[in-house]
């Protein structure tokens, strides 16, 4: 069998403040193969965002092992992780997370701006291509505050794909959007998946179920495969018509 792209073993994440200890991720083990569309759903506070941040190398686990493309990265230092994150991963967030002082061009260019292999000309070409893919080329000189939420998220997707990542992590990517714009964002993620990118989405939005190839629910820090959670977490039940 092929090596999983992502392999988590017994991942725990504990947040400690002065008087409270929160077990946000409780002993999560999971394998994600290349080309999957992973969906993690479940109630608020269940640990979904924390798990996605760990998978995206945005924060470290308290314990457990993490292998990416067969390489154990558990004990990698910050700079090595940052390099992997920059080269291999793309991110989409609920709040878009664009930089207001930057133009659309500069926001999209950011992940590849400091990569030595790209000339200015190549960066420009790539930014234009990425913006074309999300139908936002006409707003290349605008600032995020001049765009609607749906447009900002399309720009965020352009930023996520500009470095040709192996994996896109999306945390509630449609959470701040109306249903029409949400549908557009889902289509764009689906297109990335069809092009071979592994897509990992955390969402309350049941419409992702149609595209997902692997489904989990997260409850109180524990991950449960969808086949075992149908009776526990209702969103899956309501979508049987779509899934069958
Ligand atoms: P979800 O994405 O499912 O809503 P989160 O991963 O955001 O869940 O949160 C899981 C738990 O961890 C919650 O109890 C939350 O309050 C806690 N938590 C998340 N981030 C932090 C943090 N930076 N410091 C302390 N507690 C946190």
Short mmCIF file of C-alpha atoms and ligand atoms in Angstrom, two decimals:
data_model
loop_
_atom_site.label_atom_id
_atom_site.label_comp_id
_atom_site.label_asym_id
_atom_site.label_seq_id
_atom_site.Cartn_x
_atom_site.Cartn_y
_atom_site.Cartn_z
CA UNK A 1 0.00 0.00 0.00
CA UNK A 2 1.17 3.53 -0.76
CA UNK A 3 2.62 5.60 2.07
CA UNK A 4 -0.02 7.96 3.48
CA UNK A 5 0.58 11.63 2.75
CA UNK A 6 -0.38 12.54 6.30
CA UNK A 7 -0.04 10.18 9.24
CA UNK A 8 -0.90 11.22 12.76
CA UNK A 9 -0.26 8.89 15.66
CA UNK A 10 -1.64 9.50 19.13
CA UNK A 11 -1.70 13.27 18.79
CA UNK A 12 -2.60 15.19 21.94
CA UNK A 13 -2.85 18.93 22.39
CA UNK A 14 -3.24 20.44 25.82
CA UNK A 15 -3.70 24.17 26.33
CA UNK A 16 -2.67 25.36 29.77
CA UNK A 17 -3.54 28.69 31.25
CA UNK A 18 -2.96 29.66 34.91
CA UNK A 19 -5.99 27.84 36.23
CA UNK A 20 -7.45 25.87 33.32
CA UNK A 21 -6.17 22.93 31.35
CA UNK A 22 -7.96 22.06 28.11
CA UNK A 23 -7.43 18.82 26.28
CA UNK A 24 -8.25 20.18 22.82
CA UNK A 25 -7.06 17.12 20.87
CA UNK A 26 -7.31 13.77 22.58
CA UNK A 27 -5.26 10.89 21.19
CA UNK A 28 -5.99 11.40 17.51
CA UNK A 29 -4.57 8.93 14.99
CA UNK A 30 -5.36 9.30 11.32
CA UNK A 31 -4.03 8.51 7.87
CA UNK A 32 -4.79 10.66 4.85
CA UNK A 33 -3.75 9.41 1.44
CA UNK A 34 -2.66 11.69 -1.36
CA UNK A 35 -5.65 12.87 -3.39
CA UNK A 36 -8.22 12.65 -0.61
CA UNK A 37 -10.80 15.31 0.20
CA UNK A 38 -10.95 15.11 3.95
CA UNK A 39 -13.82 16.66 5.85
CA UNK A 40 -13.85 17.09 9.61
CA UNK A 41 -17.10 18.27 11.07
CA UNK A 42 -18.60 18.43 14.55
CA UNK A 43 -19.77 20.91 17.16
CA UNK A 44 -17.93 24.07 18.12
CA UNK A 45 -15.17 23.59 20.67
CA UNK A 46 -14.59 19.99 19.60
CA UNK A 47 -10.96 20.60 18.59
CA UNK A 48 -11.31 20.79 14.79
CA UNK A 49 -9.38 24.03 14.29
CA UNK A 50 -6.68 22.92 16.68
CA UNK A 51 -6.22 19.64 14.83
CA UNK A 52 -6.10 21.42 11.46
CA UNK A 53 -3.51 23.86 12.82
CA UNK A 54 -1.37 20.95 13.93
CA UNK A 55 -1.80 19.21 10.57
CA UNK A 56 -0.87 22.48 8.83
CA UNK A 57 2.26 22.89 10.98
CA UNK A 58 0.89 26.15 12.35
CA UNK A 59 1.21 24.86 15.89
CA UNK A 60 2.86 21.91 17.53
CA UNK A 61 1.21 18.99 19.29
CA UNK A 62 1.83 18.37 23.00
CA UNK A 63 2.62 14.74 22.19
CA UNK A 64 2.28 12.20 19.40
CA UNK A 65 3.94 11.59 16.05
CA UNK A 66 3.43 13.27 12.72
CA UNK A 67 4.70 11.97 9.38
CA UNK A 68 4.31 13.88 6.14
CA UNK A 69 4.89 12.02 2.87
CA UNK A 70 6.59 9.23 4.81
CA UNK A 71 8.96 11.58 6.61
CA UNK A 72 8.75 11.80 10.40
CA UNK A 73 8.61 15.53 11.10
CA UNK A 74 7.77 15.26 14.81
CA UNK A 75 11.07 16.64 15.96
CA UNK A 76 11.73 19.10 13.15
CA UNK A 77 12.64 22.61 14.29
CA UNK A 78 10.68 25.75 13.50
CA UNK A 79 12.56 26.82 10.40
CA UNK A 80 12.39 23.40 8.80
CA UNK A 81 8.66 23.25 9.49
CA UNK A 82 8.20 26.76 8.12
CA UNK A 83 9.94 25.74 4.92
CA UNK A 84 7.72 22.67 4.49
CA UNK A 85 4.66 24.80 5.28
CA UNK A 86 5.64 27.39 2.74
CA UNK A 87 6.46 24.93 -0.04
CA UNK A 88 3.96 22.15 0.41
CA UNK A 89 0.90 23.60 2.12
CA UNK A 90 -1.76 26.17 1.31
CA UNK A 91 -4.26 27.70 3.74
CA UNK A 92 -7.76 29.13 3.59
CA UNK A 93 -9.37 30.57 6.73
CA UNK A 94 -12.88 31.59 7.70
CA UNK A 95 -11.81 35.23 8.17
CA UNK A 96 -9.84 35.24 4.87
CA UNK A 97 -6.70 36.54 6.67
CA UNK A 98 -5.60 38.84 3.88
CA UNK A 99 -3.31 41.76 4.69
CA UNK A 100 -5.24 44.99 4.31
CA UNK A 101 -2.20 47.16 3.60
CA UNK A 102 -1.26 44.97 0.65
CA UNK A 103 -2.87 44.93 -2.77
CA UNK A 104 -4.46 41.75 -4.08
CA UNK A 105 -1.29 41.20 -6.11
CA UNK A 106 0.97 41.41 -3.04
CA UNK A 107 -1.32 39.23 -0.92
CA UNK A 108 -1.32 36.47 -3.52
CA UNK A 109 2.42 36.78 -4.17
CA UNK A 110 3.31 36.48 -0.48
CA UNK A 111 3.93 32.69 -0.27
CA UNK A 112 6.42 32.76 -3.16
CA UNK A 113 7.81 36.28 -2.72
CA UNK A 114 10.94 35.11 -0.92
CA UNK A 115 11.52 31.88 -2.78
CA UNK A 116 14.82 32.22 -4.56
CA UNK A 117 13.83 30.17 -7.59
CA UNK A 118 11.24 32.72 -8.73
CA UNK A 119 12.18 35.84 -10.65
CA UNK A 120 9.95 38.92 -10.44
CA UNK A 121 8.63 38.07 -13.88
CA UNK A 122 7.78 34.51 -12.85
CA UNK A 123 6.03 35.77 -9.70
CA UNK A 124 3.91 38.15 -11.77
CA UNK A 125 3.01 35.37 -14.18
CA UNK A 126 2.01 33.06 -11.35
CA UNK A 127 -0.04 35.68 -9.51
CA UNK A 128 -1.96 36.44 -12.69
CA UNK A 129 -2.57 32.77 -13.38
CA UNK A 130 -3.76 32.10 -9.81
CA UNK A 131 -6.08 35.10 -9.90
CA UNK A 132 -7.40 34.01 -13.27
CA UNK A 133 -8.24 30.60 -11.81
CA UNK A 134 -10.45 32.20 -9.17
CA UNK A 135 -11.80 34.83 -11.57
CA UNK A 136 -10.27 37.76 -9.68
CA UNK A 137 -7.68 39.06 -12.14
CA UNK A 138 -9.72 42.23 -12.65
CA UNK A 139 -9.16 43.18 -9.00
CA UNK A 140 -5.38 42.72 -8.97
CA UNK A 141 -4.69 46.33 -7.88
CA UNK A 142 -7.42 46.53 -5.26
CA UNK A 143 -7.03 46.22 -1.50
CA UNK A 144 -8.95 43.57 0.46
CA UNK A 145 -11.19 46.19 2.12
CA UNK A 146 -12.47 47.11 -1.35
CA UNK A 147 -13.69 43.56 -1.98
CA UNK A 148 -16.75 41.58 -0.87
CA UNK A 149 -16.30 38.60 1.45
CA UNK A 150 -16.72 36.15 -1.42
CA UNK A 151 -14.11 38.01 -3.48
CA UNK A 152 -11.69 38.10 -0.54
CA UNK A 153 -12.01 34.35 -0.11
CA UNK A 154 -11.35 33.83 -3.82
CA UNK A 155 -8.17 35.90 -3.43
CA UNK A 156 -7.27 33.79 -0.38
CA UNK A 157 -7.65 30.67 -2.51
CA UNK A 158 -5.36 32.21 -5.14
CA UNK A 159 -2.82 32.80 -2.35
CA UNK A 160 -3.25 29.22 -1.18
CA UNK A 161 -2.61 27.71 -4.62
CA UNK A 162 0.13 29.98 -5.96
CA UNK A 163 2.94 27.80 -4.63
CA UNK A 164 1.36 24.64 -6.12
CA UNK A 165 0.86 23.02 -2.68
CA UNK A 166 0.40 19.29 -2.14
CA UNK A 167 -2.20 19.96 0.53
CA UNK A 168 -4.76 22.72 1.08
CA UNK A 169 -6.05 23.17 4.62
CA UNK A 170 -9.30 25.09 4.85
CA UNK A 171 -10.78 26.07 8.22
CA UNK A 172 -14.48 26.94 7.87
CA UNK A 173 -13.78 28.41 4.41
CA UNK A 174 -17.45 29.20 3.81
CA UNK A 175 -18.29 30.24 7.38
CA UNK A 176 -18.50 33.97 6.60
CA UNK A 177 -20.17 33.67 3.21
CA UNK A 178 -23.71 33.63 1.83
CA UNK A 179 -24.79 30.45 0.10
CA UNK A 180 -23.98 31.61 -3.44
CA UNK A 181 -20.44 32.64 -2.55
CA UNK A 182 -20.04 29.52 -0.43
CA UNK A 183 -20.93 27.41 -3.46
CA UNK A 184 -18.26 29.20 -5.52
CA UNK A 185 -15.60 28.54 -2.89
CA UNK A 186 -16.61 24.87 -2.70
CA UNK A 187 -16.34 24.60 -6.47
CA UNK A 188 -12.84 26.10 -6.37
CA UNK A 189 -11.75 23.65 -3.67
CA UNK A 190 -13.26 20.82 -5.65
CA UNK A 191 -11.33 21.93 -8.75
CA UNK A 192 -8.10 21.82 -6.74
CA UNK A 193 -9.00 18.34 -5.55
CA UNK A 194 -9.73 17.22 -9.11
CA UNK A 195 -6.32 18.60 -10.13
CA UNK A 196 -4.69 16.25 -7.62
CA UNK A 197 -4.34 18.44 -4.54
CA UNK A 198 -5.20 16.82 -1.20
CA UNK A 199 -7.86 18.97 0.44
CA UNK A 200 -8.54 18.99 4.20
CA UNK A 201 -11.58 20.97 5.29
CA UNK A 202 -12.98 21.72 8.72
CA UNK A 203 -16.57 22.88 8.39
CA UNK A 204 -20.07 23.02 9.77
CA UNK A 205 -21.31 23.26 6.21
CA UNK A 206 -22.84 19.93 5.26
CA UNK A 207 -22.55 20.70 1.56
CA UNK A 208 -18.87 19.73 1.69
CA UNK A 209 -20.11 16.16 2.24
CA UNK A 210 -20.80 15.80 -1.46
CA UNK A 211 -17.13 16.33 -2.32
CA UNK A 212 -15.52 14.61 0.66
CA UNK A 213 -13.82 11.26 0.15
CA UNK A 214 -13.10 10.82 3.86
CA UNK A 215 -15.33 12.07 6.62
CA UNK A 216 -14.70 12.43 10.32
CA UNK A 217 -16.46 14.06 13.22
CA UNK A 218 -14.67 15.58 16.16
CA UNK A 219 -16.24 15.61 19.55
CA UNK A 220 -14.54 16.73 22.79
CA UNK A 221 -11.11 16.38 21.20
CA UNK A 222 -11.69 12.86 19.86
CA UNK A 223 -11.85 12.01 16.18
CA UNK A 224 -14.46 9.56 14.99
CA UNK A 225 -14.67 8.13 11.51
CA UNK A 226 -17.98 8.95 9.86
CA UNK A 227 -18.98 5.30 9.55
CA UNK A 228 -19.02 5.16 13.34
CA UNK A 229 -20.52 8.58 13.98
CA UNK A 230 -23.73 8.45 11.97
CA UNK A 231 -25.70 7.76 15.09
CA UNK A 232 -23.78 10.27 17.19
CA UNK A 233 -23.51 13.37 15.04
CA UNK A 234 -26.61 14.36 13.17
CA UNK A 235 -25.22 16.28 10.14
CA UNK A 236 -24.22 13.03 8.49
CA UNK A 237 -27.67 11.55 8.90
CA UNK A 238 -29.35 14.44 7.13
CA UNK A 239 -27.16 13.93 4.09
CA UNK A 240 -27.73 10.28 3.40
CA UNK A 241 -29.64 11.10 0.25
CA UNK A 242 -26.57 12.86 -1.11
CA UNK A 243 -24.07 10.34 0.11
CA UNK A 244 -25.80 7.13 -0.98
P1 LIG B 1 -13.42 23.84 17.09
O1 LIG B 1 -12.56 24.23 15.93
O2 LIG B 1 -13.98 22.45 16.95
O3 LIG B 1 -14.49 24.84 17.39
P2 LIG B 1 -11.09 24.48 18.71
O4 LIG B 1 -9.98 23.66 18.17
O5 LIG B 1 -11.15 25.91 18.29
O6 LIG B 1 -12.48 23.76 18.40
O7 LIG B 1 -11.03 24.44 20.29
C1 LIG B 1 -10.93 23.22 21.05
C2 LIG B 1 -10.81 23.56 22.51
O8 LIG B 1 -9.53 24.14 22.76
C3 LIG B 1 -11.84 24.56 23.02
O9 LIG B 1 -12.20 24.20 24.33
C4 LIG B 1 -11.09 25.87 23.01
O10 LIG B 1 -11.60 26.76 23.96
C5 LIG B 1 -9.68 25.42 23.34
N1 LIG B 1 -8.65 26.30 22.76
C6 LIG B 1 -8.44 26.50 21.43
N2 LIG B 1 -7.39 27.32 21.22
C7 LIG B 1 -6.92 27.65 22.46
C8 LIG B 1 -5.84 28.46 22.94
N3 LIG B 1 -5.03 29.11 22.11
N4 LIG B 1 -5.65 28.55 24.29
C9 LIG B 1 -6.46 27.90 25.15
N5 LIG B 1 -7.49 27.11 24.77
C10 LIG B 1 -7.73 26.98 23.44
#
